[in-house]
mmCIF file of C-alpha atoms and ligand atoms in Angstrom:
data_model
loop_
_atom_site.group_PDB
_atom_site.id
_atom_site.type_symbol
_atom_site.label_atom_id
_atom_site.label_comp_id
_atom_site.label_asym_id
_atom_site.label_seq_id
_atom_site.Cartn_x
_atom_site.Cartn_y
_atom_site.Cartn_z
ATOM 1 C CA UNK A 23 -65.358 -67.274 -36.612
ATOM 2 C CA UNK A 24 -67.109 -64.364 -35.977
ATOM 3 C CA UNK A 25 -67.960 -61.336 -37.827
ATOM 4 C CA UNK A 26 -65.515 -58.098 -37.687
ATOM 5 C CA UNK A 27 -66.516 -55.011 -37.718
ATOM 6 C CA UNK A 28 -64.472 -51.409 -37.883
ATOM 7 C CA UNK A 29 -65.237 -47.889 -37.118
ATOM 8 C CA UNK A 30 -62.976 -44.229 -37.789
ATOM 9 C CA UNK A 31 -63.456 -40.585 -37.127
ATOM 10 C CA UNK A 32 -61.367 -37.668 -38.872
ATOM 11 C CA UNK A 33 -62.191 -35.672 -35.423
ATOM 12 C CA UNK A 34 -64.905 -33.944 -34.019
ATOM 13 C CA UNK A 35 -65.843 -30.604 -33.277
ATOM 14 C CA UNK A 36 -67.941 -27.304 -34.026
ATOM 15 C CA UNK A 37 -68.276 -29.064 -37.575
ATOM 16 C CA UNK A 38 -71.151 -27.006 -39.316
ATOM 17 C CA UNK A 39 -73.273 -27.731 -42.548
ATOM 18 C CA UNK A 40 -73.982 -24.108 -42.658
ATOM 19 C CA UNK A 41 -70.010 -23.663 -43.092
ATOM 20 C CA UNK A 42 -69.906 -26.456 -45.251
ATOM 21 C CA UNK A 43 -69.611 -26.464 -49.358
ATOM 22 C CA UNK A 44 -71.031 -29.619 -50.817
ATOM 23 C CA UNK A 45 -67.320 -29.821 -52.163
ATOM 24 C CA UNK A 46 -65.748 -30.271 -49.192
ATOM 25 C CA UNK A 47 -68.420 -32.676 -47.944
ATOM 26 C CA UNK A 48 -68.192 -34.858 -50.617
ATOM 27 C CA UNK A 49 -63.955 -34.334 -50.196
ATOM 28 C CA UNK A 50 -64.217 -35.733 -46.557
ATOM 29 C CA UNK A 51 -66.561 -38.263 -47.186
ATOM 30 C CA UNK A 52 -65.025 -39.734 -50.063
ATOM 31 C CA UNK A 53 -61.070 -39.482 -47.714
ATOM 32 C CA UNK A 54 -63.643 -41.615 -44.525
ATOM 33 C CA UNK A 55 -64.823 -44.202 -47.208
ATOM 34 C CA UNK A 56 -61.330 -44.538 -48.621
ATOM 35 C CA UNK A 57 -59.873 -45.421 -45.227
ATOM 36 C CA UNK A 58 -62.933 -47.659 -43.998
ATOM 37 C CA UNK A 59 -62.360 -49.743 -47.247
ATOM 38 C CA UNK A 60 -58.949 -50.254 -46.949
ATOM 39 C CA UNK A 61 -59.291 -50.932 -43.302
ATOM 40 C CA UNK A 62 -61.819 -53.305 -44.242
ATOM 41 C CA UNK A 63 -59.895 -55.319 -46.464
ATOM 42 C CA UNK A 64 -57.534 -56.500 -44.493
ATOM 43 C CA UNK A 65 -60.172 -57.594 -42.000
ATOM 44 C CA UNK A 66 -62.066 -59.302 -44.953
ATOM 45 C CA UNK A 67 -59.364 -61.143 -45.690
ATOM 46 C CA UNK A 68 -59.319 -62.757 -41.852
ATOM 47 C CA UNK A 69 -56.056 -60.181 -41.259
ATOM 48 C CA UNK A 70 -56.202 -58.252 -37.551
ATOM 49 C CA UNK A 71 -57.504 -56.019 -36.172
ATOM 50 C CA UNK A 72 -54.104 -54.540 -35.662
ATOM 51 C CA UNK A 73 -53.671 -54.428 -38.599
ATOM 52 C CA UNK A 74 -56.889 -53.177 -39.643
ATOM 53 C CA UNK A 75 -56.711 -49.739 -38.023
ATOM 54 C CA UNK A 76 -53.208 -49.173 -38.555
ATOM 55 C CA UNK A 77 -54.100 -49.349 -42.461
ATOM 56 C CA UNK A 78 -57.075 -46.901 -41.996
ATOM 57 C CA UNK A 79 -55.174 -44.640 -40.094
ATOM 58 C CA UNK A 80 -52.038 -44.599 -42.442
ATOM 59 C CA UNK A 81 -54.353 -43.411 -45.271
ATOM 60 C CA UNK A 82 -56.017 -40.761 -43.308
ATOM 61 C CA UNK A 83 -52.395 -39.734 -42.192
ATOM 62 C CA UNK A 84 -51.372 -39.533 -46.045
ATOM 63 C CA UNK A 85 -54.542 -36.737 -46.458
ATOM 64 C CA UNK A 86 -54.503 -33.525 -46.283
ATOM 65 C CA UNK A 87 -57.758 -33.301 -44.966
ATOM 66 C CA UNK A 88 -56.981 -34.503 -41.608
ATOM 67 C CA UNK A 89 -54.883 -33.120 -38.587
ATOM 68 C CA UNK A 90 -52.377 -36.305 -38.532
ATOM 69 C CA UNK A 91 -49.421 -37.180 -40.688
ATOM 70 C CA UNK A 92 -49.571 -35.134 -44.200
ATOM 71 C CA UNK A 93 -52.351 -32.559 -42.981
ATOM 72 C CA UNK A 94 -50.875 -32.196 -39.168
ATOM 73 C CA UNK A 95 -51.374 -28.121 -37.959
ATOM 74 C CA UNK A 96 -48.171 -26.133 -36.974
ATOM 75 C CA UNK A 97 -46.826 -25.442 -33.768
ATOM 76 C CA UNK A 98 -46.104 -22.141 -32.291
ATOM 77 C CA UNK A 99 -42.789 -22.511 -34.256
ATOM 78 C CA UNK A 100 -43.649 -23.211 -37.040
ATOM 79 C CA UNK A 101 -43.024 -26.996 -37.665
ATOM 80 C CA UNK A 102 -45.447 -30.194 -37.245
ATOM 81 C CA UNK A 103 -45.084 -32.137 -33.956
ATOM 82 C CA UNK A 104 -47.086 -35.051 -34.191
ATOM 83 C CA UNK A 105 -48.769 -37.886 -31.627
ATOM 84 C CA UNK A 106 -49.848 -41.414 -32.337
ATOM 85 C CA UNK A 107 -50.424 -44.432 -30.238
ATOM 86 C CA UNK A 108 -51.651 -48.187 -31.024
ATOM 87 C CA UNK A 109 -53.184 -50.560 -28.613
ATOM 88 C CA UNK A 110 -54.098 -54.437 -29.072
ATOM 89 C CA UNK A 111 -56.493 -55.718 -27.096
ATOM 90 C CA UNK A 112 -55.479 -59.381 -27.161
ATOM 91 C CA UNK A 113 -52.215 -58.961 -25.662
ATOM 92 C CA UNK A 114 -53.013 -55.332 -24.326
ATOM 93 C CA UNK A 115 -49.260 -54.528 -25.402
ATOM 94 C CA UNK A 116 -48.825 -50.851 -27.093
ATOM 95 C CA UNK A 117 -46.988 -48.440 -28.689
ATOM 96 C CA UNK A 118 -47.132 -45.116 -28.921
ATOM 97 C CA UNK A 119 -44.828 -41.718 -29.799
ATOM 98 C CA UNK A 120 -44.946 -38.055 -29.402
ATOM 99 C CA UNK A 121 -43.735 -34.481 -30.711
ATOM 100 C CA UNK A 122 -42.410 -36.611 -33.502
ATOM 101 C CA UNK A 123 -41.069 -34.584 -36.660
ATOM 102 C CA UNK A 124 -40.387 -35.655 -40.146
ATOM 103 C CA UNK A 125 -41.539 -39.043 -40.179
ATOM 104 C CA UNK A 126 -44.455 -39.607 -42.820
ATOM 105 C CA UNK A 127 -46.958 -41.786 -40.286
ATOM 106 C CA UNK A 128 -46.331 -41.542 -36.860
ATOM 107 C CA UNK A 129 -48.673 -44.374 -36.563
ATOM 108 C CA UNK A 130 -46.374 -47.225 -38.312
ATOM 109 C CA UNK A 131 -43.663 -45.437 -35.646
ATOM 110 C CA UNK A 132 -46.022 -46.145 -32.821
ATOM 111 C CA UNK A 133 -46.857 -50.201 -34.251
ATOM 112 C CA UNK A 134 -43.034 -49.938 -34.416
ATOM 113 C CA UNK A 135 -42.369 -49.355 -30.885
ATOM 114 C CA UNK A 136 -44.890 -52.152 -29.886
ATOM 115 C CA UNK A 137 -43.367 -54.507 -31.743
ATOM 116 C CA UNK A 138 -39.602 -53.719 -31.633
ATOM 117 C CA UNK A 139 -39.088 -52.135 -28.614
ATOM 118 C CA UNK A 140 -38.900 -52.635 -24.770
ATOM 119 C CA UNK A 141 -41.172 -49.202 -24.347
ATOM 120 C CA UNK A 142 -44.539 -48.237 -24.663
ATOM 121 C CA UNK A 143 -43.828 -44.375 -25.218
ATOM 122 C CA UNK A 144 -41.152 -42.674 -27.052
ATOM 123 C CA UNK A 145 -41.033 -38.695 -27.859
ATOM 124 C CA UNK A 146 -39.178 -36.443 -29.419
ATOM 125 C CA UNK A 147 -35.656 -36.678 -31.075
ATOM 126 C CA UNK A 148 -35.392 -39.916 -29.402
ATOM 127 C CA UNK A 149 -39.019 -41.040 -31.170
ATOM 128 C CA UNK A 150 -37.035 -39.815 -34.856
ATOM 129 C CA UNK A 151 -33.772 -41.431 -33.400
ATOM 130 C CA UNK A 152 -35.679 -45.034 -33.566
ATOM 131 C CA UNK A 153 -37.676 -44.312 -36.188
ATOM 132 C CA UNK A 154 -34.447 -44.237 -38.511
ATOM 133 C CA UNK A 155 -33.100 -46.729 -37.256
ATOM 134 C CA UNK A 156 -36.364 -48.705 -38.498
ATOM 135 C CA UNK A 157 -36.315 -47.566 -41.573
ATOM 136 C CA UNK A 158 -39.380 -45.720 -41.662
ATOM 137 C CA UNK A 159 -40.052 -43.369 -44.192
ATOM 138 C CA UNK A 160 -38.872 -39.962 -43.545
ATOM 139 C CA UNK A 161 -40.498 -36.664 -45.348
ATOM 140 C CA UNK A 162 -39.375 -33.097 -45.260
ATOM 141 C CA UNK A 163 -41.316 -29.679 -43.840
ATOM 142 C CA UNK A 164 -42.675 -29.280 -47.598
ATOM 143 C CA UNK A 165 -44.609 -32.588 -47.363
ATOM 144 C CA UNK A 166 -46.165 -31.053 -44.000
ATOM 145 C CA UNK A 167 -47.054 -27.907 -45.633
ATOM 146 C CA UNK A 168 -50.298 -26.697 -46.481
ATOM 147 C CA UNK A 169 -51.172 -22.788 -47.002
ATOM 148 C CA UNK A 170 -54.702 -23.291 -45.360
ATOM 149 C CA UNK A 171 -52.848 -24.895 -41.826
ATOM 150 C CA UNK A 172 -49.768 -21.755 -42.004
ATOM 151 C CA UNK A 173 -52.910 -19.368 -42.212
ATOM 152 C CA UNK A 174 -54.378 -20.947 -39.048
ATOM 153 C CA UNK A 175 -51.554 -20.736 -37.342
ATOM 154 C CA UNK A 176 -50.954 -16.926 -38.104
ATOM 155 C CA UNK A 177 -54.005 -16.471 -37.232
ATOM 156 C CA UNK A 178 -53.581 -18.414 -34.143
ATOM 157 C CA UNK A 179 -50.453 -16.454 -33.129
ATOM 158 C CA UNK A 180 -52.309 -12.784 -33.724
ATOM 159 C CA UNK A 181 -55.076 -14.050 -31.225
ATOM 160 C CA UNK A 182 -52.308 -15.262 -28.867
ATOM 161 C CA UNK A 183 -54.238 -18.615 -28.686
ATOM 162 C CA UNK A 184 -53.975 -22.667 -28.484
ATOM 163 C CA UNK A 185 -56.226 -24.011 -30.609
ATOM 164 C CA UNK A 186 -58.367 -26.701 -31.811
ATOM 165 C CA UNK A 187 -57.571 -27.642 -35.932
ATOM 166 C CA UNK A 188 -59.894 -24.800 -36.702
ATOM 167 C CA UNK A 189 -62.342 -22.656 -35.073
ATOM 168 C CA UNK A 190 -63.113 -25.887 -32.323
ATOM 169 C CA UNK A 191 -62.323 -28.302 -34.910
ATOM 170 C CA UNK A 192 -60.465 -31.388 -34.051
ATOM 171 C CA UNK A 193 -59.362 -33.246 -37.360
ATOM 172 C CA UNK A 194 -57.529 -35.599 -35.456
ATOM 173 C CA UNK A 195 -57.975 -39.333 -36.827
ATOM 174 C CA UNK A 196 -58.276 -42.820 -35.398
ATOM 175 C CA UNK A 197 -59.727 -46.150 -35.705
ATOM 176 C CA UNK A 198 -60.877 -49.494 -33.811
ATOM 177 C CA UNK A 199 -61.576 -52.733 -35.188
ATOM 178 C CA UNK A 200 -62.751 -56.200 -34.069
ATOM 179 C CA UNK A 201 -60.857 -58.607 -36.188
ATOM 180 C CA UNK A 202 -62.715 -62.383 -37.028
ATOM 181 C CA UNK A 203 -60.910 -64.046 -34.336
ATOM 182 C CA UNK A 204 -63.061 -61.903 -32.057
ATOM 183 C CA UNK A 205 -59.006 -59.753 -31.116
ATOM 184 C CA UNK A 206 -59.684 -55.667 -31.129
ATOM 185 C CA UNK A 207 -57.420 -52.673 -31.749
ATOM 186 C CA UNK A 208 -57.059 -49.087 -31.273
ATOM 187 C CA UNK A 209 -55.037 -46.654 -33.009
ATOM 188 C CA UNK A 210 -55.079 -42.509 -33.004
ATOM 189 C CA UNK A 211 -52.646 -40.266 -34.758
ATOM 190 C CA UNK A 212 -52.669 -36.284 -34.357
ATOM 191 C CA UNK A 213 -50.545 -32.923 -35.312
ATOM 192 C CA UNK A 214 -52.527 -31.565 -32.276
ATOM 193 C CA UNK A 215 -53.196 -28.221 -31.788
ATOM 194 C CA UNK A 216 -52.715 -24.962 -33.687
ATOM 195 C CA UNK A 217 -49.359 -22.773 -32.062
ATOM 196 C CA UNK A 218 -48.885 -25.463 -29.074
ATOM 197 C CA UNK A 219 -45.645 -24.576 -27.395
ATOM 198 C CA UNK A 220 -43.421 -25.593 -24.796
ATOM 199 C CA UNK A 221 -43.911 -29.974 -25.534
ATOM 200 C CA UNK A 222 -47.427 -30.126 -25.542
ATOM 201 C CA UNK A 223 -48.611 -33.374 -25.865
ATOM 202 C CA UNK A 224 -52.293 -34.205 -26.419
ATOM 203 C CA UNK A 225 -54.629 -36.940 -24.952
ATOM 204 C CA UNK A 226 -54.243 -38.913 -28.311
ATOM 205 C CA UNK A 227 -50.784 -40.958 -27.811
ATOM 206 C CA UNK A 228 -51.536 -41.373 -23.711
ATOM 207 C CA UNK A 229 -52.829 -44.761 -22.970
ATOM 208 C CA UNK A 230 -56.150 -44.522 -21.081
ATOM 209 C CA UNK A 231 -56.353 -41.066 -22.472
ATOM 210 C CA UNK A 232 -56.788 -40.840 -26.103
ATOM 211 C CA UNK A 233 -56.307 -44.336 -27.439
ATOM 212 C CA UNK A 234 -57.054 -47.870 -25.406
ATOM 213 C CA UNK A 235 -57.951 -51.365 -26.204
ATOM 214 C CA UNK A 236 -58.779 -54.941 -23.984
ATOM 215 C CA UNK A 237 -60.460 -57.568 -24.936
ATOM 216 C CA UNK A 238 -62.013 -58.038 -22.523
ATOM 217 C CA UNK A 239 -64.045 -54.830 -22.607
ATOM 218 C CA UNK A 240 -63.156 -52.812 -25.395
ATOM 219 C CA UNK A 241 -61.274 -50.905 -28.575
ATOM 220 C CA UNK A 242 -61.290 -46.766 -27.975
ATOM 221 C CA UNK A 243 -59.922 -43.836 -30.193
ATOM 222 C CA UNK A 244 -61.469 -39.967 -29.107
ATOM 223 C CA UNK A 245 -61.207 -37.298 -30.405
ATOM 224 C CA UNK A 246 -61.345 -33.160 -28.673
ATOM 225 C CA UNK A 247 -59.540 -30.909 -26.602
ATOM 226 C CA UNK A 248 -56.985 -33.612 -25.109
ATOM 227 C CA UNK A 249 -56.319 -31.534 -22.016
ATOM 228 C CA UNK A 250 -59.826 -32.868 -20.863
ATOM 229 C CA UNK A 251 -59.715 -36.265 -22.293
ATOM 230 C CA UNK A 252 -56.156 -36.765 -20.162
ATOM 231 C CA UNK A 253 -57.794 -35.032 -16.663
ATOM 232 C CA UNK A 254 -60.934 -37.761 -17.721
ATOM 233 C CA UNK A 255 -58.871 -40.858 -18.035
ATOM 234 C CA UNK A 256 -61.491 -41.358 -20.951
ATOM 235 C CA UNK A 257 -60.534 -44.101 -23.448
ATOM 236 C CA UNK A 258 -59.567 -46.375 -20.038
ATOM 237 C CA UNK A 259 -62.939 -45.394 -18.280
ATOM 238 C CA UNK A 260 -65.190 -46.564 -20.899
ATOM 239 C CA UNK A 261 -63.817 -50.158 -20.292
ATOM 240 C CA UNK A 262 -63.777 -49.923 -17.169
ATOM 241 C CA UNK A 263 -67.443 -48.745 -16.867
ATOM 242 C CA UNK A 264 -67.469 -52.061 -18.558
ATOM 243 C CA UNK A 265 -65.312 -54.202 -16.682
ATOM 244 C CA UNK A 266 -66.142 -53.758 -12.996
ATOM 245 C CA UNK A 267 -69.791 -52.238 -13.369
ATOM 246 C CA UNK A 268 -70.878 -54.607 -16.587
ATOM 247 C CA UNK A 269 -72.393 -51.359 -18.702
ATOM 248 C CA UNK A 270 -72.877 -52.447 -22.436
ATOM 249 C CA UNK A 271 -70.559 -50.428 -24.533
ATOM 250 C CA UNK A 272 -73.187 -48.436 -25.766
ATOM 251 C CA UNK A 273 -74.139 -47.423 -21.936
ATOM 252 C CA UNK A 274 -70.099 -46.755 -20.909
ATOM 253 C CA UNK A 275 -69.069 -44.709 -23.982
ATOM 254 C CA UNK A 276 -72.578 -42.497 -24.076
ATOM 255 C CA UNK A 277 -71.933 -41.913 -20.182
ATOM 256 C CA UNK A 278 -68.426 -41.385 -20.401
ATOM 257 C CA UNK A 279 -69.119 -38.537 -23.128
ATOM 258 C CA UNK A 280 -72.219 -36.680 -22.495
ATOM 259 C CA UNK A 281 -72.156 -37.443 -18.729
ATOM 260 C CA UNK A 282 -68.186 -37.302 -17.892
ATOM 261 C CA UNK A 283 -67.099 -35.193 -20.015
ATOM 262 C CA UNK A 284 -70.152 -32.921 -20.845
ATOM 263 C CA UNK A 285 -69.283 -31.891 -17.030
ATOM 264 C CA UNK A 286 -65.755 -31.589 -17.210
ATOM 265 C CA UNK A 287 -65.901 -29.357 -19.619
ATOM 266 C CA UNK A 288 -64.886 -30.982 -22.369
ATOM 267 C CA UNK A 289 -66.453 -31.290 -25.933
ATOM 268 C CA UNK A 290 -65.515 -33.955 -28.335
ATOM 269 C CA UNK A 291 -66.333 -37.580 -29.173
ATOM 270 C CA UNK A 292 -64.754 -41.191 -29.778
ATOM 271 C CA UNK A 293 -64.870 -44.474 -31.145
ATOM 272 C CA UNK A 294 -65.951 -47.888 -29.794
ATOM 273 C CA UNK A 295 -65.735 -51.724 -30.560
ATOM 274 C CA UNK A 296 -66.152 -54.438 -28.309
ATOM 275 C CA UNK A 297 -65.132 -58.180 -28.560
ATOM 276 C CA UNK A 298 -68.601 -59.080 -30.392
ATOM 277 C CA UNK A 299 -68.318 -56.309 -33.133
ATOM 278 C CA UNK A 300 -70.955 -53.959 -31.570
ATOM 279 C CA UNK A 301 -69.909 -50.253 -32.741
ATOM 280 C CA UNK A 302 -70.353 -47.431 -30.450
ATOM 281 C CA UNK A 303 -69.779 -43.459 -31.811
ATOM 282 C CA UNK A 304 -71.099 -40.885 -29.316
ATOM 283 C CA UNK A 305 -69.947 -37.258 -29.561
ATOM 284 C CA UNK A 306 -71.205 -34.511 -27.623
ATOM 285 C CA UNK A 307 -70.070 -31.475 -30.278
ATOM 286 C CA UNK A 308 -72.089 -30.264 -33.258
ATOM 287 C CA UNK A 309 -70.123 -32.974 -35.361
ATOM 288 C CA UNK A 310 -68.037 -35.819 -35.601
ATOM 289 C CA UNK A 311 -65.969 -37.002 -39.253
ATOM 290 C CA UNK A 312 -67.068 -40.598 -38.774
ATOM 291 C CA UNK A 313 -67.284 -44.162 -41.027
ATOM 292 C CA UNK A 314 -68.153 -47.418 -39.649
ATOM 293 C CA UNK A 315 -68.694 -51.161 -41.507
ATOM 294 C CA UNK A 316 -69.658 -54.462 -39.996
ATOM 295 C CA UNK A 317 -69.273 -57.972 -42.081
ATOM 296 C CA UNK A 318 -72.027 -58.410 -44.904
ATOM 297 C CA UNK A 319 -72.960 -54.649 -44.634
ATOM 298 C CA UNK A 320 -72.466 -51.559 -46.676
ATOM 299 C CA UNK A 321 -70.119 -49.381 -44.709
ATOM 300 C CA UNK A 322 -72.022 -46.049 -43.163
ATOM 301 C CA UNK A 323 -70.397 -42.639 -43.412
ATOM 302 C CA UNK A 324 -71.638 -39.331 -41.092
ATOM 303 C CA UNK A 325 -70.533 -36.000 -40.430
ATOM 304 C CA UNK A 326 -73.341 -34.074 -38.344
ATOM 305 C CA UNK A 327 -74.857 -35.337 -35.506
HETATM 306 N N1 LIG B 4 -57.229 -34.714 -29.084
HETATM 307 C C1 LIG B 4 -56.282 -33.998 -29.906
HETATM 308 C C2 LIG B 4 -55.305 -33.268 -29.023
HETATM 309 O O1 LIG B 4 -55.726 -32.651 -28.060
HETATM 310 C C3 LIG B 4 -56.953 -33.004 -30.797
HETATM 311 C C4 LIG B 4 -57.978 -33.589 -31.714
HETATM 312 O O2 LIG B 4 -58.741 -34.481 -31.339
HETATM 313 O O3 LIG B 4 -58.022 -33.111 -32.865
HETATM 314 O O4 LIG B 4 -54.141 -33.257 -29.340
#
């Protein structure tokens, strides 16, 4: 048996401590330590890794704090569209859903369509469509609603922009985990961005984009403007900086962000576990919402770089 090991980020981004209040500090730090803890018990307790970030990421989801689930932003209409995707590494099978409405976490919809469908990918009505039919739990505009995300979004629309949670903010969430059996998992669930129109879809539910995990190389969840993460291929080209060139996961998912996607254009950050446990978090923005644990240690939370 070996020892796990589990990392999250609430999203990265132009996160400031000048903009900061130590209220809202200690309010996203005490939301990262909630969801590494419960995350953690299941992988304590010799369950998945699977299993593992999908119960991070559901808690994160149920927050307010976070642009997934509960907290998603609104779309140029109005309503909450949200991505999610899950990965396992063992048997690289995945699941993963977009512009998904009224369905509390899109992320038990996207373990759903790993595990009870023929499909990896499943948007729209069709995505809601299943997700009755599994008897997930359902949840009307009101439990999507939040004054603070409708004032983005007006803003948004007066500026005639896309964009980013808030002010280059990306409160997506996600998590990886490498489970005692040495098995890894990825999982990443977003609203996306402020007044998106016409079906956007983000980098978060794309495998290889957003949300990947082998393992034979590695568990990845990112976070930033998903236009650029889906042009980089990034989650898939960390492990395979690993696979066919034998970089460390430290050395493919540093190079992949401040190398890749520094030129690119793209600002941002993600999330890595390998097979052994080791934890990689690299971000090339001013900040990342991140929280990280390995066996027989006190878990570490961080929001600046
Ligand atoms: N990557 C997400 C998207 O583009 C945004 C985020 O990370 O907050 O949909």
């Amino acid at each position: 048996m070996q020892k796990y090991s589990l990392a999250i980020h609430g999203g990265a981004g132009t996160i400031l401590r000048a903009e900061m209040t130590p209220e809202k500090e200690r309010a996203y730090e005490t939301a990262l330590l909630a969801a590494i803890q419960e995350g953690e018990s299941v992988l304590k307790s010799g369950g998945s890794a699977l299993n593992a970030v999908e119960a991070a990421v559901v808690l994160m989801e149920n927050s307010e704090l976070f642009n997934a689930g509960k907290g998603s932003v609104f779309t140029h209409d109005g309503v909450n569209e949200m991505d999610a995707a899950i990965m396992c590494g063992e048997t690289l099978q995945a699941g993963a859903v977009a512009m998904v409405q009224g369905v509390k976490n899109p992320i038990l919809l996207a373990r759903r369509v790993l595990e009870a469908s023929e499909h990896v990918f499943l948007c729209g009505s069709g995505a809601t469509q299943f997700a009755r039919e599994q008897g997930l739990e359902e949840a009307l505009p009101d439990y999507f609603f939040s004054e603070f995300r409708y004032q983005q979004l007006l803003e948004a629309r007066a500026w005639g922009r896309v964009q980013l949670d808030h002010s280059k903010k990306y409160s997506t969430v996600g998590a990886v985990a490498c489970d005692r059996q040495g098995n890894i998992a990825a999982a990443t669930s977003t609203g996306g961005l402020t007044n998106k129109k016409y079906g956007r879809i983000g980098d978060s539910p794309i495998i290889g984009a957003g949300t990947y995990a082998n393992n034979r190389t590695c568990a990845v969840s990112c976070t930033g403007y998903g236009e650029y993460f889906i042009r980089g291929v990034i989650a898939y080209d960390v492990s395979c900086l690993m696979e066919y060139k034998g970089l460390s996961l430290q050395e493919a998912a540093e190079f992949v962000i401040h190398e890749k996607q520094l030129a690119l254009g793209g600002d941002g950050g993600l999330i890595a576990v390998d097979a052994k446990g080791n934890i990689a978090l690299p971000f090339n923005s001013a900040g990342m919402y991140r929280a990280w644990v390995k066996a027989g240690e006190e878990p570490g939370v961080g929001i600046y770089r």
